Short mmCIF file of C-alpha atoms and ligand atoms in Angstrom, two decimals:
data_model
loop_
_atom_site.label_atom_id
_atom_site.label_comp_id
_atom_site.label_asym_id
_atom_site.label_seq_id
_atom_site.Cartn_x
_atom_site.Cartn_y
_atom_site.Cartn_z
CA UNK Q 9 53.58 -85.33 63.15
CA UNK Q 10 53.10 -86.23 59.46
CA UNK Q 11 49.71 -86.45 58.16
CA UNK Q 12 50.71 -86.57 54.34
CA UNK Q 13 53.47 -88.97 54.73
CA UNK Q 14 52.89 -90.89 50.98
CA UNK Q 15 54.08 -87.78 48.47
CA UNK Q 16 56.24 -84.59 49.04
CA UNK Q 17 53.93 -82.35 46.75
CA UNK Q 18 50.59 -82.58 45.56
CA UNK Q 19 50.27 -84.37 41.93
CA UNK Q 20 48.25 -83.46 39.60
CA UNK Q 21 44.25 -82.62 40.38
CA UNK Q 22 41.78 -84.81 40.39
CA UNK Q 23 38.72 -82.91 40.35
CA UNK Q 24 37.27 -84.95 42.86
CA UNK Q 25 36.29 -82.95 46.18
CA UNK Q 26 36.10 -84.31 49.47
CA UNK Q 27 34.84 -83.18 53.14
CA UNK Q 28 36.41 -84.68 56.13
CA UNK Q 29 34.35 -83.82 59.11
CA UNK Q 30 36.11 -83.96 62.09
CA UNK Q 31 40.28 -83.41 62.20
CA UNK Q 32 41.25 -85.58 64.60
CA UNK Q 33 43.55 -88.16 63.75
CA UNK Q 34 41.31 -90.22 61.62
CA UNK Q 35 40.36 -87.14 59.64
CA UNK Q 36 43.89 -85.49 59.41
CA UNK Q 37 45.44 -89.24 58.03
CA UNK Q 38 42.82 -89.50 55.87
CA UNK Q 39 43.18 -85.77 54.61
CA UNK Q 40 47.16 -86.63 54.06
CA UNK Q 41 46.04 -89.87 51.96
CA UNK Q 42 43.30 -87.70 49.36
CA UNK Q 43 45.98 -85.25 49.21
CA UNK Q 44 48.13 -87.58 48.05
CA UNK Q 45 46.29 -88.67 45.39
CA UNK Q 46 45.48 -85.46 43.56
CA UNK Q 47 41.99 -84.77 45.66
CA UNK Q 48 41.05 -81.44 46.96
CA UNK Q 49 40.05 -81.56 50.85
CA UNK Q 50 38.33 -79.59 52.69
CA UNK Q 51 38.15 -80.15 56.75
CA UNK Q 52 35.34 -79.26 59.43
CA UNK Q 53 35.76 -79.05 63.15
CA UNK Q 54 33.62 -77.56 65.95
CA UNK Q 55 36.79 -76.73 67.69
CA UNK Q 56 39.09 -73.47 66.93
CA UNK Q 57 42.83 -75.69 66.34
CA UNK Q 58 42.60 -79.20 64.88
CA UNK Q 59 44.25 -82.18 66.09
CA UNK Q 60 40.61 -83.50 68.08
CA UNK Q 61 41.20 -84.85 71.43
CA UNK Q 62 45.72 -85.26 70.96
CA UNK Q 63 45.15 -81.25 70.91
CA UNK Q 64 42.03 -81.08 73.86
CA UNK Q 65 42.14 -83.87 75.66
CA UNK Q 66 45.41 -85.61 75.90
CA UNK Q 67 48.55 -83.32 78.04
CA UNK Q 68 50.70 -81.64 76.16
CA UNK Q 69 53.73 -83.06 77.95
CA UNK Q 70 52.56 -86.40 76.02
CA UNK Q 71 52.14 -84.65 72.32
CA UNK Q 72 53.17 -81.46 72.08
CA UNK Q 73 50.82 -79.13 69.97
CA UNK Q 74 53.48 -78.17 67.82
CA UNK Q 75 54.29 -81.36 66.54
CA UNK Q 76 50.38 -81.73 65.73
CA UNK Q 77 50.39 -78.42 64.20
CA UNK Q 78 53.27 -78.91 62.23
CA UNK Q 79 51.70 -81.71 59.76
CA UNK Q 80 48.23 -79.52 59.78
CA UNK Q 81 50.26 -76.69 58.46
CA UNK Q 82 51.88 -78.89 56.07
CA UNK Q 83 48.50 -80.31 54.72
CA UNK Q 84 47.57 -76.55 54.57
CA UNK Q 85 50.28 -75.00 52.78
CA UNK Q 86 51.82 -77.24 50.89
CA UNK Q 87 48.49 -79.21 49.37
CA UNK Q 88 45.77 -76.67 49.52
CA UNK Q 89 43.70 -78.53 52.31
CA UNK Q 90 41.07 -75.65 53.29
CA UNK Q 91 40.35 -76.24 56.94
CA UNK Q 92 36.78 -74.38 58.39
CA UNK Q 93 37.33 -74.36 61.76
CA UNK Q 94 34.93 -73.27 64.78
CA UNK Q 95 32.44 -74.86 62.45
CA UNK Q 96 29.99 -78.04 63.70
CA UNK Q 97 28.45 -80.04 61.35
CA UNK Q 98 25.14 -81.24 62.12
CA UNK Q 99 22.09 -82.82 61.45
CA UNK Q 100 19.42 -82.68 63.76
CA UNK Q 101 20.08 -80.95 67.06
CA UNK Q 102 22.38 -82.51 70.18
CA UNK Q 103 24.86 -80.64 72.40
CA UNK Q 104 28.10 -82.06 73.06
CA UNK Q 105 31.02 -81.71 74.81
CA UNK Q 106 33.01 -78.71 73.40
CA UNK Q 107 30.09 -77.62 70.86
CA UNK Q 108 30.42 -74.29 72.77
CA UNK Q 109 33.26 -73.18 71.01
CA UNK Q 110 31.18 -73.66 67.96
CA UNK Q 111 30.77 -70.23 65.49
CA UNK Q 112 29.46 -71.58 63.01
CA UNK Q 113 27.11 -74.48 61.85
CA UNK Q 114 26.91 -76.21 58.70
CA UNK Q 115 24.24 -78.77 57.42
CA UNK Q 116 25.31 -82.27 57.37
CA UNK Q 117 23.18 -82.98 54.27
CA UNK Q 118 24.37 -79.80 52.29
CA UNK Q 119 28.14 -80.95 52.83
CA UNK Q 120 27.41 -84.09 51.54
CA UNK Q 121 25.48 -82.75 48.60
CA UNK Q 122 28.45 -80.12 47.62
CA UNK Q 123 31.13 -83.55 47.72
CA UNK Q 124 31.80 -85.86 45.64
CA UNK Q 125 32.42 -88.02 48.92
CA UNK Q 126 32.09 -86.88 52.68
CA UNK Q 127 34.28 -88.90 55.90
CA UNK Q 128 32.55 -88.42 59.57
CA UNK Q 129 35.64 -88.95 61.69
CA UNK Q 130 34.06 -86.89 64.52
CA UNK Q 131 35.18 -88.99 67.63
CA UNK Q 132 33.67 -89.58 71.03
CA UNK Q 133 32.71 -85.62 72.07
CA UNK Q 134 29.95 -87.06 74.58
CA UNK Q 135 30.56 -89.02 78.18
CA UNK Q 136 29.07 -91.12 80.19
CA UNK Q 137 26.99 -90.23 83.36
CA UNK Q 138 27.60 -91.74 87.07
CA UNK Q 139 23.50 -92.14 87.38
CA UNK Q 140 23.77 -91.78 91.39
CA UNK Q 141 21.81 -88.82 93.55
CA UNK Q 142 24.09 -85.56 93.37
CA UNK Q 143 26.02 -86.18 89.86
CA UNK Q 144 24.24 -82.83 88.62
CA UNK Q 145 26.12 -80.85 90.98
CA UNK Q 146 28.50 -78.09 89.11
CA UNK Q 147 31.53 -79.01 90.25
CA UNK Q 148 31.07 -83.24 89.27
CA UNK Q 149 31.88 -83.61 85.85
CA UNK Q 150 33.10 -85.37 83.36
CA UNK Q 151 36.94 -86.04 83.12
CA UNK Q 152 36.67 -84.85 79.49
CA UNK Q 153 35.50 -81.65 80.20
CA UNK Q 154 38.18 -81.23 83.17
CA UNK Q 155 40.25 -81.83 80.64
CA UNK Q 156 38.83 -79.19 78.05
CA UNK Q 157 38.43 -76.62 80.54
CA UNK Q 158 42.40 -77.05 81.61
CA UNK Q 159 43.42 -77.04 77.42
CA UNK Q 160 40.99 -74.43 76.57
CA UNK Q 161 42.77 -72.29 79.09
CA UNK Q 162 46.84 -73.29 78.19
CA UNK Q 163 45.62 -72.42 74.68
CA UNK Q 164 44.43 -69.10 75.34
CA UNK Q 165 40.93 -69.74 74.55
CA UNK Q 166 39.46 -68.92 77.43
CA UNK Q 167 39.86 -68.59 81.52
CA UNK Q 168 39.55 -71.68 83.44
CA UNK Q 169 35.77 -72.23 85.02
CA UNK Q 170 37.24 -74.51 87.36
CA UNK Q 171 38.06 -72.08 90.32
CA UNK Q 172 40.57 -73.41 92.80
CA UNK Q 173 40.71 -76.51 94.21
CA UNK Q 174 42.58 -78.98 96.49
CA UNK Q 175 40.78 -82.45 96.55
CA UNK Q 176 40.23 -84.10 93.65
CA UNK Q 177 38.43 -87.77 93.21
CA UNK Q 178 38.42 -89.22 89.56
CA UNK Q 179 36.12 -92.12 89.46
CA UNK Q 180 37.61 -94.99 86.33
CA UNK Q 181 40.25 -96.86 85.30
CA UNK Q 182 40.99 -95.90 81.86
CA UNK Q 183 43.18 -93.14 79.81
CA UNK Q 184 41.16 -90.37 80.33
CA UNK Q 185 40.92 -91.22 84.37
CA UNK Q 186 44.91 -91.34 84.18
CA UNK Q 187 44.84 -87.90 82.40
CA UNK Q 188 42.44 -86.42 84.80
CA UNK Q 189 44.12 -87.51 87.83
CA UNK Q 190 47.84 -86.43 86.04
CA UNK Q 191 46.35 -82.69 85.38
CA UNK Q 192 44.99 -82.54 89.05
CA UNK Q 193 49.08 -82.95 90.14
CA UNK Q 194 50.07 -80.97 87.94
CA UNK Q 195 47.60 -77.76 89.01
CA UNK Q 196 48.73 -78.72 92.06
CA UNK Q 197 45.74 -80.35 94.12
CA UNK Q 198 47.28 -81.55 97.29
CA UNK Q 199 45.02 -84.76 97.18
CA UNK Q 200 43.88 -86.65 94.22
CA UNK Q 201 41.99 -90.62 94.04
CA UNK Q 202 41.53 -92.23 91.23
CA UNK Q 203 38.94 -94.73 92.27
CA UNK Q 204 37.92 -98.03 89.91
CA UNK Q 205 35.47 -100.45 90.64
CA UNK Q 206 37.70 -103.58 89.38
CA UNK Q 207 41.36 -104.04 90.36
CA UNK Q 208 44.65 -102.76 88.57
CA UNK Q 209 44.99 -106.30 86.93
CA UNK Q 210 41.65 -104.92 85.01
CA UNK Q 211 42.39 -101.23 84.71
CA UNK Q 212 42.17 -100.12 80.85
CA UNK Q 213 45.13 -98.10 81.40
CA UNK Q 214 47.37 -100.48 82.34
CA UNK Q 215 49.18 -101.17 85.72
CA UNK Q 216 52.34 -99.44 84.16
CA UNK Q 217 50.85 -96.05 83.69
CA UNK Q 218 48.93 -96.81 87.47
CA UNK Q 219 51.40 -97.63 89.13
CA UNK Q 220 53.45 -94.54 87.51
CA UNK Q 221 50.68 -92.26 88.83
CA UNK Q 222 50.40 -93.60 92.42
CA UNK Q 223 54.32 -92.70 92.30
CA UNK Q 224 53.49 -89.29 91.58
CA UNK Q 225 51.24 -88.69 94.72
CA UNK Q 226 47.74 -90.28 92.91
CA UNK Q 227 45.87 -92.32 95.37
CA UNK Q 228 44.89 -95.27 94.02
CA UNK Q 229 41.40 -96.92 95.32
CA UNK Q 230 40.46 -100.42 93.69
CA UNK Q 231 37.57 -102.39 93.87
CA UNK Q 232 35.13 -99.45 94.92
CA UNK Q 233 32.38 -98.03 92.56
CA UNK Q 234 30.47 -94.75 93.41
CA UNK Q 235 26.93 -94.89 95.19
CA UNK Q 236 26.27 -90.94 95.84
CA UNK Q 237 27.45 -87.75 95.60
CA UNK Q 238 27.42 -85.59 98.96
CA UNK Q 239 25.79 -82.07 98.66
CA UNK Q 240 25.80 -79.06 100.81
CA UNK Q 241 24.45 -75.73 99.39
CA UNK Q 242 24.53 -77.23 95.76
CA UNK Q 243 28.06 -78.15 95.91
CA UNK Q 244 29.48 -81.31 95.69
CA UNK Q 245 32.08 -82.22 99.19
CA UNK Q 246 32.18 -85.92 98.74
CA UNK Q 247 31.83 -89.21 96.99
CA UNK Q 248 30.43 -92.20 98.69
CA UNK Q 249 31.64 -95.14 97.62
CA UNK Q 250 30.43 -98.40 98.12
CA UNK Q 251 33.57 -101.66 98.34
CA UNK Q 252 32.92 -104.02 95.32
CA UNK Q 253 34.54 -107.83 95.09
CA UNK Q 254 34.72 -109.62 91.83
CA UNK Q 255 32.57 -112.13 90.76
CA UNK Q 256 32.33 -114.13 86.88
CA UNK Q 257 33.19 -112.86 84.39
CA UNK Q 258 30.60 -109.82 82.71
CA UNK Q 259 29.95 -109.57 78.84
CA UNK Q 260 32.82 -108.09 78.25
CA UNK Q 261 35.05 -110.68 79.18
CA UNK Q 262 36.13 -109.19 82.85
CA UNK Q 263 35.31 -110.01 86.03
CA UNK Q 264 31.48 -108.64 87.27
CA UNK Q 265 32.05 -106.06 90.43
CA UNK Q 266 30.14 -107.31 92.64
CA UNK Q 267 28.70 -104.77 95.46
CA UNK Q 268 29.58 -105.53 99.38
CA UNK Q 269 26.49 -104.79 101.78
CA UNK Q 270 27.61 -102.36 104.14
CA UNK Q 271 30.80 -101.40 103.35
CA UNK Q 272 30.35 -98.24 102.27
CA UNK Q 273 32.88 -94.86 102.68
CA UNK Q 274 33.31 -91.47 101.67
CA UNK Q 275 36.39 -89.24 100.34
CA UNK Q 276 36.13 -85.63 100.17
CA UNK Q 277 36.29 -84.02 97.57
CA UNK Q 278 36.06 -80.20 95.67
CA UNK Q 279 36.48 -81.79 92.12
CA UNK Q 280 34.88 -85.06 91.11
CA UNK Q 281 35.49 -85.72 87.73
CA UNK Q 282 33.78 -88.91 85.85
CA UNK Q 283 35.75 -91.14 83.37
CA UNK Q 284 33.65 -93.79 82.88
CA UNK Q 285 33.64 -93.51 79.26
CA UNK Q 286 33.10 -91.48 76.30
CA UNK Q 287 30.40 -92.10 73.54
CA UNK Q 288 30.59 -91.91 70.01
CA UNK Q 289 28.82 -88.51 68.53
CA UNK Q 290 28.12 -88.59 64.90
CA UNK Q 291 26.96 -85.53 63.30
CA UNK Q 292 23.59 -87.23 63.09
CA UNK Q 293 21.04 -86.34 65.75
CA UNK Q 294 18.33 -87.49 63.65
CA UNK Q 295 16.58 -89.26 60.61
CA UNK Q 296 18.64 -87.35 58.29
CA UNK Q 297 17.28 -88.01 55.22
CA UNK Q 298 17.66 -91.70 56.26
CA UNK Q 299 21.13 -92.00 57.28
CA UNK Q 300 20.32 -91.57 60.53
CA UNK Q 301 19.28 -95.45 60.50
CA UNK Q 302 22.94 -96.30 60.33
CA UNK Q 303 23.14 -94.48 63.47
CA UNK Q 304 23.43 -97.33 66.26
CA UNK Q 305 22.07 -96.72 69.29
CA UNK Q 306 25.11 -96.77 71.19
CA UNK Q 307 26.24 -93.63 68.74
CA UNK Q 308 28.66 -95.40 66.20
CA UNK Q 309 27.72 -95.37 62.79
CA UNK Q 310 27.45 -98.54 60.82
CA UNK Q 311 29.77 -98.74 57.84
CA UNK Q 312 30.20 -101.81 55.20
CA UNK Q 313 33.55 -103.02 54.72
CA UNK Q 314 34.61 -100.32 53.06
CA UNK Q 315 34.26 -97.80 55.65
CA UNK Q 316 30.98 -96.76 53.81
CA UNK Q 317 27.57 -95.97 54.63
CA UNK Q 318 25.58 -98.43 52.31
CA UNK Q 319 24.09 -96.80 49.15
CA UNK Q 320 25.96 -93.29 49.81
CA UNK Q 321 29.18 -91.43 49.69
CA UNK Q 322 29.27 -91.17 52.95
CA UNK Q 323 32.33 -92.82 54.93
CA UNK Q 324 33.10 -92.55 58.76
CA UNK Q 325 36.56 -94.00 60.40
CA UNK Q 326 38.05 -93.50 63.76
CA UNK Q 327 36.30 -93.60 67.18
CA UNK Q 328 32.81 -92.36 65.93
CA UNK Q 329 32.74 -95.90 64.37
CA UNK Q 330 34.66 -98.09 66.76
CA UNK Q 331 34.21 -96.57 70.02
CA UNK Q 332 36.90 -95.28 72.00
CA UNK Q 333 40.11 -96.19 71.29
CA UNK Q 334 43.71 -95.14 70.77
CA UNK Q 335 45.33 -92.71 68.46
CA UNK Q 336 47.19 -95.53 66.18
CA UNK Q 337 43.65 -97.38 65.83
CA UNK Q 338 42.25 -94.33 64.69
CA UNK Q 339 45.07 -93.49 62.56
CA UNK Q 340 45.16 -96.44 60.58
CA UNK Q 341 40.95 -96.56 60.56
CA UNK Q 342 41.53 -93.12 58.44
CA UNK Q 343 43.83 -93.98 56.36
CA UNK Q 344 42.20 -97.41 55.45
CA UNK Q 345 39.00 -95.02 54.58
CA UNK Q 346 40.72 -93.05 52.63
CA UNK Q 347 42.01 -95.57 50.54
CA UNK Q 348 38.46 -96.72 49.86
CA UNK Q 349 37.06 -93.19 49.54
CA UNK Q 350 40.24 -92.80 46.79
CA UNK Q 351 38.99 -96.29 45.07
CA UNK Q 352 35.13 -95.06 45.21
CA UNK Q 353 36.43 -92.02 43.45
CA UNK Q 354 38.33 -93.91 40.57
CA UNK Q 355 35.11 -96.35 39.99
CA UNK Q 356 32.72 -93.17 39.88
CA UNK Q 357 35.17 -91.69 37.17
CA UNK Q 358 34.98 -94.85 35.12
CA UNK Q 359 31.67 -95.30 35.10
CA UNK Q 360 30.97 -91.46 34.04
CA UNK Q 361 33.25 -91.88 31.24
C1 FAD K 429 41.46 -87.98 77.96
C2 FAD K 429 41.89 -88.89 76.88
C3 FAD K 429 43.20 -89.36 76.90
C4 FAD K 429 43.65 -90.20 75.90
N1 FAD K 429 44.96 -90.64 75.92
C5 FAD K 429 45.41 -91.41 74.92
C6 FAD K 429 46.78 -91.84 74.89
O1 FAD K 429 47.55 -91.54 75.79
N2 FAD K 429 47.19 -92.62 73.85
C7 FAD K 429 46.34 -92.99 72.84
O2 FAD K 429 46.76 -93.69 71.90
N3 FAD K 429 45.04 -92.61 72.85
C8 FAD K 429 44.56 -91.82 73.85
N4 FAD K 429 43.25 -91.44 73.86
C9 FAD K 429 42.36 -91.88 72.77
C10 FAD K 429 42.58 -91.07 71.48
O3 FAD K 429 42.67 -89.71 71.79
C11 FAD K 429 41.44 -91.33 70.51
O4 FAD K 429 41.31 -92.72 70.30
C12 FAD K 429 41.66 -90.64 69.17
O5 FAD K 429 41.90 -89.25 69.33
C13 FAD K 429 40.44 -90.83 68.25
O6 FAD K 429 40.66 -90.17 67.04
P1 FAD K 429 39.46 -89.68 66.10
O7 FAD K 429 40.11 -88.97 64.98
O8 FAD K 429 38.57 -90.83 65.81
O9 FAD K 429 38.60 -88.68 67.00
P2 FAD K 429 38.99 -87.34 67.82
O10 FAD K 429 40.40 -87.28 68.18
O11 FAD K 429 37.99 -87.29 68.90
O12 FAD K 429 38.67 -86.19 66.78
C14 FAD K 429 37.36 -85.91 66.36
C15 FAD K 429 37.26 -84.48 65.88
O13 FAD K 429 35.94 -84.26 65.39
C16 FAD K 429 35.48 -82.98 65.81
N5 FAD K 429 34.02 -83.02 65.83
C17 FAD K 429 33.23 -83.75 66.62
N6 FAD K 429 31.92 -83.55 66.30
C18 FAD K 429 31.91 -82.66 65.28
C19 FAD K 429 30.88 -82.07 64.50
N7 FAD K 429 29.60 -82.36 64.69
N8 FAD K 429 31.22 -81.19 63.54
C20 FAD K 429 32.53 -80.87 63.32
N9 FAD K 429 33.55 -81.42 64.03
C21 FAD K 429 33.25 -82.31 64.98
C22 FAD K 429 36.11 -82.79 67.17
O14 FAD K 429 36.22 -81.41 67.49
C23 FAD K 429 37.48 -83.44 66.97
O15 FAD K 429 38.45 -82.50 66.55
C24 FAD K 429 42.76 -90.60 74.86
C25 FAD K 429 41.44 -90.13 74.85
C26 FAD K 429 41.02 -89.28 75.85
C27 FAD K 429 39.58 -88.79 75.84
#
């Protein structure tokens, strides 16, 4: 995977030093365009091996690590791009998904004191919670960090905390359910649902990759949305579901789930993993020397047109800005950042001159 794919060697330096916080797609694409153009780069992650959620999140079988690690060693070795890894980035204090694996900490406001410009590409590192009795129960989570846990371990990070298990329900309809429900095969639970509140027509994932599942042994469960969690002794043994038909459409375009009185079921399970979204997580947790203001409160930071925090030399790209999305989005939100971080650069020069 090329991340510096507009030069074969580094030209001449520019002087100009930028931090990329966060080397996920957005960040590494952006990295290969500053590169390009003579800056010096240096990366943060929280997380020990770059690459952001195509190295954590998404199976290997679907992008191998060595293909991601091959363009982070390029960016590395052949145009200087220091990467501080382990390292979070923050500003105020919040704890999310993967933070754990965390040494170090650096202050948001210092980084972007030290640069001549900063880009926040840090993703969506934060998911959403069911809300129903019995979601706090250790073995519901999120699918994200099912997913984590199962990468940590393949990478050698760390044992798996998952213990063994045989019945696994994944409650959503998107990428990360598909993932979660894939993984569950593959570590070879004997029963696995994906359950979604709308129908297949409305899945986020598409009925290709559905349909693809259910042909690997995934049983797929439409039109039912979770109402509680069954508990004995602190464990989780069960989702309740509750049969949903669709009414008008919601404001996002697709048809409301409507909730059937009395129609309720339940399917066992010793995993229930949640992927019912994932959140945006700048490294702003607070005022932040009033950035945090562009903070929305859904989690995305607000950036002008040119990928910039108004008044600063601060730029975000990727899913911290639009939400989650897909790789190419986020590849081609970095790269249009960078150009504007590049063209931000060149007008600072000028006007210094
Ligand atoms: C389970 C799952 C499956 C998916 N499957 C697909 C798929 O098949 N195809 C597809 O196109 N898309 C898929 N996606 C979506 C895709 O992975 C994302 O849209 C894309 O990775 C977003 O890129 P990004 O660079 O914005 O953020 P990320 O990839 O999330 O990278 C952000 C980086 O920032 C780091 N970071 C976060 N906070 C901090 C901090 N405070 N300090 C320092 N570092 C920080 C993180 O460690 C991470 O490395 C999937 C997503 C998930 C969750």
């Amino acid at each position: 995977m090329k991340f510096a794919f507009l030069c074969q060697q580094k030209p001449g330096l520019s002087r100009q030093k930028i931090a990329v916080v966060g080397a996920g797609p957005a960040g590494l694409t952006a990295a290969g365009y500053l590169v390009c153009r003579g800056h010096e780069v240096d990366i943060y992650d929280k997380l020990p091996i770059p690459g952001g959620m195509m190295t954590f999140a998404i199976p290997k079988y679907r992008i191998p690590l060595d293909s991601i690690m091959e363009g982070v060693e390029e960016l590395r070795d052949r145009f200087g791009v220091k990467l501080n890894l382990s390292t979070k980035v923050t500003c105020g204090e919040r704890h999310d998904e993967g933070d754990e694996l965390a040494v170090n900490t650096v202050d948001m406001l210092k980084l972007v004191e030290n640069y001549d410009a900063t880009l926040i590409s840090t993703g969506t590192w934060r998911s959403r919670k069911l809300g129903i009795p019995g979601d706090d129960a250790k073995n519901v989570m999120s699918a994200l960090e099912f997913l984590l846990d199962i990468h940590m371990e393949e990478l050698g990070l760390r044992a798996s905390h998952l213990g063994s298990f045989k019945k696994v329900v994944v409650i959503g309809g998107g990428l990360s359910a598909v993932d979660a429900a894939e993984e569950s095969i593959l570590k070879g639970a004997s029963e696995v649902y994906l359950v979604y509140r709308r129908t297949i027509k409305e899945a986020p994932a598409g009925e290709y990759e559905i349909r693809r599942l259910s042909r690997l042994g995934v049983n797929w469960i439409e039109l039912a949305a979770p109402k509680s969690v069954t508990i004995e002794n602190g464990v989780a043994r069960g989702v309740v579901f509750q049969r949903m038909k669709l009414g008008e459409p919601d404001e996002s375009g697709r048809p409301r789930p409507i909730p059937v009185p009395g129609s309720e079921f339940e399917v066992e399970a010793d995993i229930v993993a949640a992927a019912i979204g994932e959140i945006p997580t700048p490294p702003i947790a607070s005022e932040c020397g009033g950035i945090g203001k562009h903070v929305g409160k859904d989690g995305k930071i607000a950036v002008d047109k040119s990928f910039r925090i108004p008044g600063t030399n601060i730029f975000a790209a990727g899913d911290v800005v639009t939400g989650p999305s897909k790789i190419g989005q986020a590849v081609g939100q970095g790269l249009r950042a960078a150009k504007e971080i590049d063209r931000f650069l060149s007008v600072k020069v000028l006007v210094a001159r």
